Amino acid sequence: MSVNGKVVVITGASSGLGEAAARHLASLGAAVVLGARRIDRLTGLANELVAAGGQAIACEVDVTDDAQVRDLVDRAIDRHGRIDVMLNNAGIAPLSPLERGRVEDWSRMIDVNVKGVLHGIAAALPHMKAQREGQIINVASIAATRIVPAAVVYSATKAAVWAISEGLRQEVKPYGIRTTTLSPGAVATALADGIREPDIADAVKQAYGDALPAEAFAEVVAFAIAQPAHVDINDIVFRPTHQLI
Ligand SMILES: NC(=O)c1ccc[n+]([C@@H]2O[C@H](COP(=O)([O-])OP(=O)(O)OC[C@H]3O[C@@H](n4cnc5c(N)ncnc54)[C@H](OP(=O)(O)O)[C@@H]3O)[C@@H](O)[C@H]2O)c1
């Protein structure tokens, strides 16, 4: 019924929502296993959390590579003997209108946002099945259901995450595994820095005027994890109070 003592693997822990979740969960007593590509940032974060009395390790991982995500989960198993939570959070959002034909960005979004989540599921599931418990948390977005121009492919990837999570929920019922989809609205992170179209970047910056701090996401993650084992929080949508869509 608490976060304390749980082994939590987090992808995309080098900034934004993943970093905030790592800090908060570690402060509540979780052992966090941090994955992302920027190992320098991850190592700095892990050192900081350990210095504060927490448990954290940093692992360089590109979630588009199935083998690297398996290695990440294996690090958790080697160190702690189990994995309680897989937080599939890594994601990118290089938004652009379809007519500008940024096919490479579309592919990267599909690879990171969709395949990355699937790789996390593939890596964590065998261990959770063997344990007969565990929780897989996938980060979608309100963009999964709110389709707006320039965010079409991003929305498609997040709709896929939602569908994958709902299917996973049904498939893992026999094993006592919990599944949670988190769909944030605007949260102040570096996500929009990856937008390469200046007009779209400007529009997103304006829309993010009332964005929530990343700590709000961390609180939601902790809430979903801290429920009693028989309570499966499946779907949480949250946004800034003033955000219309
Ligand atoms: N901020 C929002 O308003 C918002 C709203 C709804 C949903 N989301 C979702 O929240 C999640 C986190 O995004 P954020 O807002 O925290 O943005 P962020 O600050 O840019 O963080 C993205 C994280 O993903 C990691 N990442 C990107 N590509 C990766 C790859 N190939 N392999 C491993 N890690 C990778 C980045 O680490 P490295 O670059 O070090 O690899 C970074 O840690 C994303 O799934 C995003 O779609 C965000």
PDB file of C-alpha atoms and ligand atoms in Angstrom:
ATOM      1  CA  MET A   1       0.000   0.000   0.000  1.00  0.00           C
ATOM      2  CA  SER A   2       2.919   2.330  -0.459  1.00  0.00           C
ATOM      3  CA  VAL A   3       5.772   3.278  -2.718  1.00  0.00           C
ATOM      4  CA  ASN A   4       8.360   2.478  -0.071  1.00  0.00           C
ATOM      5  CA  GLY A   5      10.577  -0.485  -1.007  1.00  0.00           C
ATOM      6  CA  LYS A   6       9.253  -0.872  -4.549  1.00  0.00           C
ATOM      7  CA  VAL A   7      11.684  -1.384  -7.422  1.00  0.00           C
ATOM      8  CA  VAL A   8      10.735   1.085 -10.157  1.00  0.00           C
ATOM      9  CA  VAL A   9      12.315   1.166 -13.619  1.00  0.00           C
ATOM     10  CA  ILE A  10      11.839   4.511 -15.385  1.00  0.00           C
ATOM     11  CA  THR A  11      12.609   5.226 -19.048  1.00  0.00           C
ATOM     12  CA  GLY A  12      13.227   8.821 -20.040  1.00  0.00           C
ATOM     13  CA  ALA A  13      14.483   9.619 -16.546  1.00  0.00           C
ATOM     14  CA  SER A  14      17.110  12.140 -17.680  1.00  0.00           C
ATOM     15  CA  SER A  15      14.696  15.091 -17.787  1.00  0.00           C
ATOM     16  CA  GLY A  16      11.132  16.318 -17.401  1.00  0.00           C
ATOM     17  CA  LEU A  17       8.466  13.938 -16.174  1.00  0.00           C
ATOM     18  CA  GLY A  18      10.754  10.932 -15.763  1.00  0.00           C
ATOM     19  CA  GLU A  19      13.280  12.887 -13.725  1.00  0.00           C
ATOM     20  CA  ALA A  20      10.559  14.357 -11.505  1.00  0.00           C
ATOM     21  CA  ALA A  21       9.060  10.901 -10.972  1.00  0.00           C
ATOM     22  CA  ALA A  22      12.486   9.494 -10.095  1.00  0.00           C
ATOM     23  CA  ARG A  23      13.087  12.198  -7.509  1.00  0.00           C
ATOM     24  CA  HIS A  24       9.657  11.855  -5.914  1.00  0.00           C
ATOM     25  CA  LEU A  25       9.551   8.059  -5.861  1.00  0.00           C
ATOM     26  CA  ALA A  26      13.090   7.867  -4.447  1.00  0.00           C
ATOM     27  CA  SER A  27      12.110  10.336  -1.731  1.00  0.00           C
ATOM     28  CA  LEU A  28       9.220   7.990  -0.845  1.00  0.00           C
ATOM     29  CA  GLY A  29      11.593   5.041  -0.484  1.00  0.00           C
ATOM     30  CA  ALA A  30      11.456   3.413  -3.919  1.00  0.00           C
ATOM     31  CA  ALA A  31      14.602   1.916  -5.457  1.00  0.00           C
ATOM     32  CA  VAL A  32      14.723   3.581  -8.860  1.00  0.00           C
ATOM     33  CA  VAL A  33      16.474   2.255 -11.961  1.00  0.00           C
ATOM     34  CA  LEU A  34      16.933   5.120 -14.377  1.00  0.00           C
ATOM     35  CA  GLY A  35      17.152   4.741 -18.160  1.00  0.00           C
ATOM     36  CA  ALA A  36      17.779   7.246 -20.981  1.00  0.00           C
ATOM     37  CA  ARG A  37      20.449   8.015 -23.584  1.00  0.00           C
ATOM     38  CA  ARG A  38      22.152  10.916 -21.765  1.00  0.00           C
ATOM     39  CA  ILE A  39      24.056   8.862 -19.221  1.00  0.00           C
ATOM     40  CA  ASP A  40      25.867  11.908 -17.807  1.00  0.00           C
ATOM     41  CA  ARG A  41      22.588  13.454 -16.687  1.00  0.00           C
ATOM     42  CA  LEU A  42      21.309  10.120 -15.375  1.00  0.00           C
ATOM     43  CA  THR A  43      24.484   9.451 -13.413  1.00  0.00           C
ATOM     44  CA  GLY A  44      24.326  12.918 -11.864  1.00  0.00           C
ATOM     45  CA  LEU A  45      20.711  12.333 -10.843  1.00  0.00           C
ATOM     46  CA  ALA A  46      21.422   8.858  -9.442  1.00  0.00           C
ATOM     47  CA  ASN A  47      24.378  10.179  -7.439  1.00  0.00           C
ATOM     48  CA  GLU A  48      22.233  12.966  -6.055  1.00  0.00           C
ATOM     49  CA  LEU A  49      19.466  10.582  -5.002  1.00  0.00           C
ATOM     50  CA  VAL A  50      21.925   8.181  -3.360  1.00  0.00           C
ATOM     51  CA  ALA A  51      23.635  11.057  -1.545  1.00  0.00           C
ATOM     52  CA  ALA A  52      20.222  11.990  -0.146  1.00  0.00           C
ATOM     53  CA  GLY A  53      19.831   8.461   1.242  1.00  0.00           C
ATOM     54  CA  GLY A  54      17.888   6.945  -1.651  1.00  0.00           C
ATOM     55  CA  GLN A  55      18.505   3.949  -3.893  1.00  0.00           C
ATOM     56  CA  ALA A  56      19.170   4.682  -7.574  1.00  0.00           C
ATOM     57  CA  ILE A  57      21.193   3.349 -10.474  1.00  0.00           C
ATOM     58  CA  ALA A  58      21.693   4.863 -13.919  1.00  0.00           C
ATOM     59  CA  CYS A  59      21.720   2.895 -17.186  1.00  0.00           C
ATOM     60  CA  GLU A  60      22.315   4.200 -20.680  1.00  0.00           C
ATOM     61  CA  VAL A  61      19.467   2.981 -22.853  1.00  0.00           C
ATOM     62  CA  ASP A  62      17.895   3.807 -26.178  1.00  0.00           C
ATOM     63  CA  VAL A  63      14.320   2.537 -25.963  1.00  0.00           C
ATOM     64  CA  THR A  64      14.160   1.987 -29.709  1.00  0.00           C
ATOM     65  CA  ASP A  65      16.545  -0.950 -29.172  1.00  0.00           C
ATOM     66  CA  ASP A  66      14.732  -3.945 -27.706  1.00  0.00           C
ATOM     67  CA  ALA A  67      17.965  -5.504 -26.348  1.00  0.00           C
ATOM     68  CA  GLN A  68      18.953  -2.317 -24.510  1.00  0.00           C
ATOM     69  CA  VAL A  69      15.577  -2.146 -22.756  1.00  0.00           C
ATOM     70  CA  ARG A  70      15.934  -5.783 -21.698  1.00  0.00           C
ATOM     71  CA  ASP A  71      19.377  -4.915 -20.300  1.00  0.00           C
ATOM     72  CA  LEU A  72      17.821  -2.048 -18.345  1.00  0.00           C
ATOM     73  CA  VAL A  73      15.289  -4.347 -16.711  1.00  0.00           C
ATOM     74  CA  ASP A  74      17.981  -6.972 -16.120  1.00  0.00           C
ATOM     75  CA  ARG A  75      19.965  -4.358 -14.173  1.00  0.00           C
ATOM     76  CA  ALA A  76      16.978  -3.992 -11.844  1.00  0.00           C
ATOM     77  CA  ILE A  77      16.703  -7.762 -11.428  1.00  0.00           C
ATOM     78  CA  ASP A  78      20.453  -8.171 -10.840  1.00  0.00           C
ATOM     79  CA  ARG A  79      20.509  -5.437  -8.218  1.00  0.00           C
ATOM     80  CA  HIS A  80      17.179  -5.965  -6.473  1.00  0.00           C
ATOM     81  CA  GLY A  81      15.940  -9.415  -7.509  1.00  0.00           C
ATOM     82  CA  ARG A  82      12.623  -8.103  -8.775  1.00  0.00           C
ATOM     83  CA  ILE A  83      10.800  -5.348 -10.652  1.00  0.00           C
ATOM     84  CA  ASP A  84       7.637  -3.891  -9.167  1.00  0.00           C
ATOM     85  CA  VAL A  85       6.924  -1.069 -11.609  1.00  0.00           C
ATOM     86  CA  MET A  86       7.896  -0.422 -15.225  1.00  0.00           C
ATOM     87  CA  LEU A  87       7.287   3.249 -16.056  1.00  0.00           C
ATOM     88  CA  ASN A  88       7.396   3.546 -19.848  1.00  0.00           C
ATOM     89  CA  ASN A  89       7.812   7.292 -20.026  1.00  0.00           C
ATOM     90  CA  ALA A  90      10.418   8.063 -22.707  1.00  0.00           C
ATOM     91  CA  GLY A  91       8.898  10.010 -25.570  1.00  0.00           C
ATOM     92  CA  ILE A  92       9.492  12.697 -28.164  1.00  0.00           C
ATOM     93  CA  ALA A  93       7.250  15.231 -29.898  1.00  0.00           C
ATOM     94  CA  PRO A  94       8.836  16.823 -32.972  1.00  0.00           C
ATOM     95  CA  LEU A  95       5.512  18.224 -34.144  1.00  0.00           C
ATOM     96  CA  SER A  96       4.837  19.413 -37.693  1.00  0.00           C
ATOM     97  CA  PRO A  97       1.912  19.497 -40.128  1.00  0.00           C
ATOM     98  CA  LEU A  98       1.641  16.409 -42.335  1.00  0.00           C
ATOM     99  CA  GLU A  99       1.921  18.525 -45.489  1.00  0.00           C
ATOM    100  CA  ARG A 100       5.514  19.440 -44.564  1.00  0.00           C
ATOM    101  CA  GLY A 101       6.444  15.800 -44.988  1.00  0.00           C
ATOM    102  CA  ARG A 102       8.885  15.307 -42.116  1.00  0.00           C
ATOM    103  CA  VAL A 103       8.838  11.554 -42.609  1.00  0.00           C
ATOM    104  CA  GLU A 104      11.972  11.025 -40.540  1.00  0.00           C
ATOM    105  CA  ASP A 105      10.371  12.694 -37.508  1.00  0.00           C
ATOM    106  CA  TRP A 106       7.262  10.545 -37.929  1.00  0.00           C
ATOM    107  CA  SER A 107       9.416   7.424 -37.895  1.00  0.00           C
ATOM    108  CA  ARG A 108      11.331   8.536 -34.816  1.00  0.00           C
ATOM    109  CA  MET A 109       8.078   9.246 -32.959  1.00  0.00           C
ATOM    110  CA  ILE A 110       6.746   5.812 -33.828  1.00  0.00           C
ATOM    111  CA  ASP A 111      10.037   4.185 -32.821  1.00  0.00           C
ATOM    112  CA  VAL A 112      10.372   5.957 -29.461  1.00  0.00           C
ATOM    113  CA  ASN A 113       6.756   6.521 -28.422  1.00  0.00           C
ATOM    114  CA  VAL A 114       5.242   3.230 -29.614  1.00  0.00           C
ATOM    115  CA  LYS A 115       8.017   0.677 -30.052  1.00  0.00           C
ATOM    116  CA  GLY A 116       9.785   2.013 -26.963  1.00  0.00           C
ATOM    117  CA  VAL A 117       6.695   1.267 -24.868  1.00  0.00           C
ATOM    118  CA  LEU A 118       6.362  -2.193 -26.422  1.00  0.00           C
ATOM    119  CA  HIS A 119      10.018  -2.903 -25.669  1.00  0.00           C
ATOM    120  CA  GLY A 120       9.423  -1.926 -22.037  1.00  0.00           C
ATOM    121  CA  ILE A 121       6.465  -4.281 -21.845  1.00  0.00           C
ATOM    122  CA  ALA A 122       8.431  -7.116 -23.462  1.00  0.00           C
ATOM    123  CA  ALA A 123      11.291  -6.638 -21.013  1.00  0.00           C
ATOM    124  CA  ALA A 124       9.236  -6.367 -17.825  1.00  0.00           C
ATOM    125  CA  LEU A 125       6.432  -8.841 -18.459  1.00  0.00           C
ATOM    126  CA  PRO A 126       8.307 -12.165 -18.079  1.00  0.00           C
ATOM    127  CA  HIS A 127       9.585 -11.104 -14.652  1.00  0.00           C
ATOM    128  CA  MET A 128       6.196  -9.809 -13.504  1.00  0.00           C
ATOM    129  CA  LYS A 129       4.483 -12.990 -14.718  1.00  0.00           C
ATOM    130  CA  ALA A 130       6.960 -15.059 -12.716  1.00  0.00           C
ATOM    131  CA  GLN A 131       6.447 -12.840  -9.656  1.00  0.00           C
ATOM    132  CA  ARG A 132       2.646 -12.975 -10.129  1.00  0.00           C
ATOM    133  CA  GLU A 133       2.568  -9.228  -9.519  1.00  0.00           C
ATOM    134  CA  GLY A 134       3.830  -5.959 -10.869  1.00  0.00           C
ATOM    135  CA  GLN A 135       2.620  -2.761 -12.491  1.00  0.00           C
ATOM    136  CA  ILE A 136       3.229  -1.377 -15.963  1.00  0.00           C
ATOM    137  CA  ILE A 137       2.635   2.351 -16.304  1.00  0.00           C
ATOM    138  CA  ASN A 138       2.580   3.785 -19.807  1.00  0.00           C
ATOM    139  CA  VAL A 139       2.709   7.507 -20.482  1.00  0.00           C
ATOM    140  CA  ALA A 140       0.234   8.516 -23.188  1.00  0.00           C
ATOM    141  CA  SER A 141      -1.116  12.073 -23.467  1.00  0.00           C
ATOM    142  CA  ILE A 142      -4.365  13.977 -23.784  1.00  0.00           C
ATOM    143  CA  ALA A 143      -3.219  14.141 -27.418  1.00  0.00           C
ATOM    144  CA  ALA A 144      -4.318  10.506 -27.694  1.00  0.00           C
ATOM    145  CA  THR A 145      -7.909  11.717 -28.000  1.00  0.00           C
ATOM    146  CA  ARG A 146      -7.579  15.445 -28.814  1.00  0.00           C
ATOM    147  CA  ILE A 147      -6.412  15.629 -32.412  1.00  0.00           C
ATOM    148  CA  VAL A 148      -5.136  19.035 -33.552  1.00  0.00           C
ATOM    149  CA  PRO A 149      -3.197  20.128 -36.642  1.00  0.00           C
ATOM    150  CA  ALA A 150       0.587  19.586 -36.482  1.00  0.00           C
ATOM    151  CA  ALA A 151       0.270  17.010 -33.704  1.00  0.00           C
ATOM    152  CA  VAL A 152      -1.290  14.311 -35.855  1.00  0.00           C
ATOM    153  CA  VAL A 153       1.508  11.728 -35.788  1.00  0.00           C
ATOM    154  CA  TYR A 154       2.249  12.435 -32.122  1.00  0.00           C
ATOM    155  CA  SER A 155      -1.460  11.912 -31.376  1.00  0.00           C
ATOM    156  CA  ALA A 156      -1.408   8.673 -33.360  1.00  0.00           C
ATOM    157  CA  THR A 157       1.509   7.364 -31.313  1.00  0.00           C
ATOM    158  CA  LYS A 158      -0.223   8.262 -28.056  1.00  0.00           C
ATOM    159  CA  ALA A 159      -3.497   6.694 -29.220  1.00  0.00           C
ATOM    160  CA  ALA A 160      -1.439   3.579 -29.905  1.00  0.00           C
ATOM    161  CA  VAL A 161      -0.025   3.710 -26.378  1.00  0.00           C
ATOM    162  CA  TRP A 162      -3.551   3.933 -25.019  1.00  0.00           C
ATOM    163  CA  ALA A 163      -4.707   0.960 -27.105  1.00  0.00           C
ATOM    164  CA  ILE A 164      -1.656  -1.103 -26.163  1.00  0.00           C
ATOM    165  CA  SER A 165      -2.249  -0.353 -22.484  1.00  0.00           C
ATOM    166  CA  GLU A 166      -5.919  -1.314 -22.611  1.00  0.00           C
ATOM    167  CA  GLY A 167      -5.121  -4.572 -24.410  1.00  0.00           C
ATOM    168  CA  LEU A 168      -2.309  -5.287 -21.977  1.00  0.00           C
ATOM    169  CA  ARG A 169      -4.677  -4.679 -19.057  1.00  0.00           C
ATOM    170  CA  GLN A 170      -6.948  -7.433 -20.272  1.00  0.00           C
ATOM    171  CA  GLU A 171      -4.173  -9.868 -21.173  1.00  0.00           C
ATOM    172  CA  VAL A 172      -2.313  -9.693 -17.856  1.00  0.00           C
ATOM    173  CA  LYS A 173      -5.340 -10.062 -15.582  1.00  0.00           C
ATOM    174  CA  PRO A 174      -4.531 -13.751 -14.924  1.00  0.00           C
ATOM    175  CA  TYR A 175      -1.120 -12.822 -13.538  1.00  0.00           C
ATOM    176  CA  GLY A 176      -2.185 -10.157 -11.040  1.00  0.00           C
ATOM    177  CA  ILE A 177      -0.319  -7.457 -12.921  1.00  0.00           C
ATOM    178  CA  ARG A 178      -1.665  -3.917 -12.758  1.00  0.00           C
ATOM    179  CA  THR A 179      -1.649  -1.569 -15.767  1.00  0.00           C
ATOM    180  CA  THR A 180      -1.931   2.200 -15.743  1.00  0.00           C
ATOM    181  CA  THR A 181      -2.154   4.703 -18.582  1.00  0.00           C
ATOM    182  CA  LEU A 182      -1.278   8.274 -17.663  1.00  0.00           C
ATOM    183  CA  SER A 183      -2.476  11.005 -20.015  1.00  0.00           C
ATOM    184  CA  PRO A 184      -1.085  14.392 -19.022  1.00  0.00           C
ATOM    185  CA  GLY A 185      -2.062  17.721 -20.516  1.00  0.00           C
ATOM    186  CA  ALA A 186       0.523  20.501 -20.679  1.00  0.00           C
ATOM    187  CA  VAL A 187       3.440  19.989 -18.307  1.00  0.00           C
ATOM    188  CA  ALA A 188       6.511  22.239 -18.347  1.00  0.00           C
ATOM    189  CA  THR A 189       9.392  20.092 -19.678  1.00  0.00           C
ATOM    190  CA  ALA A 190      11.889  20.093 -22.539  1.00  0.00           C
ATOM    191  CA  LEU A 191       9.482  18.112 -24.765  1.00  0.00           C
ATOM    192  CA  ALA A 192       8.760  21.016 -27.129  1.00  0.00           C
ATOM    193  CA  ASP A 193      12.493  21.682 -27.663  1.00  0.00           C
ATOM    194  CA  GLY A 194      12.459  18.920 -30.266  1.00  0.00           C
ATOM    195  CA  ILE A 195      10.066  20.823 -32.545  1.00  0.00           C
ATOM    196  CA  ARG A 196      11.954  21.896 -35.665  1.00  0.00           C
ATOM    197  CA  GLU A 197       9.260  24.056 -37.244  1.00  0.00           C
ATOM    198  CA  PRO A 198       9.576  27.591 -35.746  1.00  0.00           C
ATOM    199  CA  ASP A 199       5.898  28.518 -36.166  1.00  0.00           C
ATOM    200  CA  ILE A 200       4.761  25.303 -34.473  1.00  0.00           C
ATOM    201  CA  ALA A 201       7.320  25.707 -31.684  1.00  0.00           C
ATOM    202  CA  ASP A 202       6.039  29.249 -31.029  1.00  0.00           C
ATOM    203  CA  ALA A 203       2.411  28.082 -30.953  1.00  0.00           C
ATOM    204  CA  VAL A 204       3.214  25.285 -28.508  1.00  0.00           C
ATOM    205  CA  LYS A 205       5.178  27.647 -26.238  1.00  0.00           C
ATOM    206  CA  GLN A 206       2.147  29.937 -26.086  1.00  0.00           C
ATOM    207  CA  ALA A 207      -0.201  27.049 -25.359  1.00  0.00           C
ATOM    208  CA  TYR A 208       2.090  25.922 -22.543  1.00  0.00           C
ATOM    209  CA  GLY A 209       1.749  29.214 -20.654  1.00  0.00           C
ATOM    210  CA  ASP A 210      -0.236  27.551 -17.866  1.00  0.00           C
ATOM    211  CA  ALA A 211       1.659  24.262 -17.946  1.00  0.00           C
ATOM    212  CA  LEU A 212       1.845  22.227 -14.757  1.00  0.00           C
ATOM    213  CA  PRO A 213       5.156  21.615 -13.017  1.00  0.00           C
ATOM    214  CA  ALA A 214       6.584  18.119 -13.598  1.00  0.00           C
ATOM    215  CA  GLU A 215       6.100  17.417  -9.890  1.00  0.00           C
ATOM    216  CA  ALA A 216       2.336  17.190 -10.539  1.00  0.00           C
ATOM    217  CA  PHE A 217       3.024  14.176 -12.771  1.00  0.00           C
ATOM    218  CA  ALA A 218       5.253  12.638 -10.113  1.00  0.00           C
ATOM    219  CA  GLU A 219       2.429  12.888  -7.558  1.00  0.00           C
ATOM    220  CA  VAL A 220       0.048  11.131  -9.945  1.00  0.00           C
ATOM    221  CA  VAL A 221       2.545   8.308 -10.541  1.00  0.00           C
ATOM    222  CA  ALA A 222       3.014   7.866  -6.794  1.00  0.00           C
ATOM    223  CA  PHE A 223      -0.768   7.775  -6.302  1.00  0.00           C
ATOM    224  CA  ALA A 224      -1.197   4.997  -8.877  1.00  0.00           C
ATOM    225  CA  ILE A 225       1.638   2.942  -7.399  1.00  0.00           C
ATOM    226  CA  ALA A 226       0.605   3.422  -3.777  1.00  0.00           C
ATOM    227  CA  GLN A 227      -2.846   1.870  -4.147  1.00  0.00           C
ATOM    228  CA  PRO A 228      -3.418  -1.485  -2.433  1.00  0.00           C
ATOM    229  CA  ALA A 229      -2.487  -4.486  -4.616  1.00  0.00           C
ATOM    230  CA  HIS A 230      -6.170  -5.237  -5.334  1.00  0.00           C
ATOM    231  CA  VAL A 231      -6.775  -1.728  -6.710  1.00  0.00           C
ATOM    232  CA  ASP A 232      -5.800  -1.320 -10.368  1.00  0.00           C
ATOM    233  CA  ILE A 233      -5.806   2.341 -11.437  1.00  0.00           C
ATOM    234  CA  ASN A 234      -6.121   1.971 -15.208  1.00  0.00           C
ATOM    235  CA  ASP A 235      -6.484   5.388 -16.703  1.00  0.00           C
ATOM    236  CA  ILE A 236      -5.674   8.855 -15.420  1.00  0.00           C
ATOM    237  CA  VAL A 237      -6.173  12.026 -17.449  1.00  0.00           C
ATOM    238  CA  PHE A 238      -5.017  15.287 -15.908  1.00  0.00           C
ATOM    239  CA  ARG A 239      -4.324  18.773 -17.222  1.00  0.00           C
ATOM    240  CA  PRO A 240      -3.837  22.326 -15.962  1.00  0.00           C
ATOM    241  CA  THR A 241      -7.104  23.678 -14.597  1.00  0.00           C
ATOM    242  CA  HIS A 242      -7.110  26.424 -17.241  1.00  0.00           C
ATOM    243  CA  GLN A 243      -6.262  24.181 -20.208  1.00  0.00           C
ATOM    244  CA  LEU A 244      -9.286  23.987 -22.512  1.00  0.00           C
ATOM    245  CA  ILE A 245      -8.369  21.019 -24.764  1.00  0.00           C
TER     246      ILE A 245
HETATM  247  N1  LIG B   1       5.355  17.594 -21.192  1.00  0.00           N
HETATM  248  C1  LIG B   1       4.101  17.414 -21.559  1.00  0.00           C
HETATM  249  O1  LIG B   1       3.303  18.371 -21.651  1.00  0.00           O
HETATM  250  C2  LIG B   1       3.583  16.035 -21.862  1.00  0.00           C
HETATM  251  C3  LIG B   1       2.203  15.864 -22.008  1.00  0.00           C
HETATM  252  C4  LIG B   1       1.714  14.592 -22.290  1.00  0.00           C
HETATM  253  C5  LIG B   1       2.586  13.522 -22.403  1.00  0.00           C
HETATM  254  N2  LIG B   1       3.931  13.730 -22.275  1.00  0.00           N
HETATM  255  C6  LIG B   1       4.803  12.581 -22.414  1.00  0.00           C
HETATM  256  O2  LIG B   1       5.643  12.503 -21.286  1.00  0.00           O
HETATM  257  C7  LIG B   1       6.797  11.739 -21.604  1.00  0.00           C
HETATM  258  C8  LIG B   1       8.035  12.431 -21.073  1.00  0.00           C
HETATM  259  O3  LIG B   1       8.227  13.636 -21.795  1.00  0.00           O
HETATM  260  P1  LIG B   1       8.701  14.998 -21.092  1.00  0.00           P
HETATM  261  O4  LIG B   1       7.591  15.965 -21.226  1.00  0.00           O
HETATM  262  O5  LIG B   1       9.250  14.729 -19.756  1.00  0.00           O
HETATM  263  O6  LIG B   1       9.835  15.465 -22.129  1.00  0.00           O
HETATM  264  P2  LIG B   1      11.425  15.575 -21.971  1.00  0.00           P
HETATM  265  O7  LIG B   1      11.780  16.454 -20.841  1.00  0.00           O
HETATM  266  O8  LIG B   1      11.913  15.928 -23.336  1.00  0.00           O
HETATM  267  O9  LIG B   1      11.857  14.096 -21.601  1.00  0.00           O
HETATM  268  C9  LIG B   1      11.854  13.058 -22.550  1.00  0.00           C
HETATM  269  C10 LIG B   1      12.677  11.918 -22.007  1.00  0.00           C
HETATM  270  O10 LIG B   1      12.643  10.845 -22.955  1.00  0.00           O
HETATM  271  C11 LIG B   1      13.958  10.400 -23.160  1.00  0.00           C
HETATM  272  N3  LIG B   1      14.132   9.828 -24.484  1.00  0.00           N
HETATM  273  C12 LIG B   1      13.879  10.382 -25.694  1.00  0.00           C
HETATM  274  N4  LIG B   1      14.215   9.545 -26.680  1.00  0.00           N
HETATM  275  C13 LIG B   1      14.707   8.425 -26.071  1.00  0.00           C
HETATM  276  C14 LIG B   1      15.230   7.193 -26.548  1.00  0.00           C
HETATM  277  N5  LIG B   1      15.321   6.928 -27.852  1.00  0.00           N
HETATM  278  N6  LIG B   1      15.638   6.288 -25.649  1.00  0.00           N
HETATM  279  C15 LIG B   1      15.566   6.534 -24.326  1.00  0.00           C
HETATM  280  N7  LIG B   1      15.073   7.673 -23.808  1.00  0.00           N
HETATM  281  C16 LIG B   1      14.652   8.604 -24.683  1.00  0.00           C
HETATM  282  C17 LIG B   1      14.840  11.615 -22.949  1.00  0.00           C
HETATM  283  O11 LIG B   1      16.141  11.219 -22.551  1.00  0.00           O
HETATM  284  P3  LIG B   1      17.460  11.203 -23.464  1.00  0.00           P
HETATM  285  O12 LIG B   1      17.325  12.334 -24.444  1.00  0.00           O
HETATM  286  O13 LIG B   1      18.559  11.374 -22.475  1.00  0.00           O
HETATM  287  O14 LIG B   1      17.453   9.852 -24.105  1.00  0.00           O
HETATM  288  C18 LIG B   1      14.126  12.289 -21.788  1.00  0.00           C
HETATM  289  O15 LIG B   1      14.571  11.760 -20.567  1.00  0.00           O
HETATM  290  C19 LIG B   1       6.781  11.559 -23.130  1.00  0.00           C
HETATM  291  O16 LIG B   1       6.307  10.265 -23.435  1.00  0.00           O
HETATM  292  C20 LIG B   1       5.780  12.608 -23.572  1.00  0.00           C
HETATM  293  O17 LIG B   1       5.182  12.289 -24.798  1.00  0.00           O
HETATM  294  C21 LIG B   1       4.449  14.951 -21.986  1.00  0.00           C
END
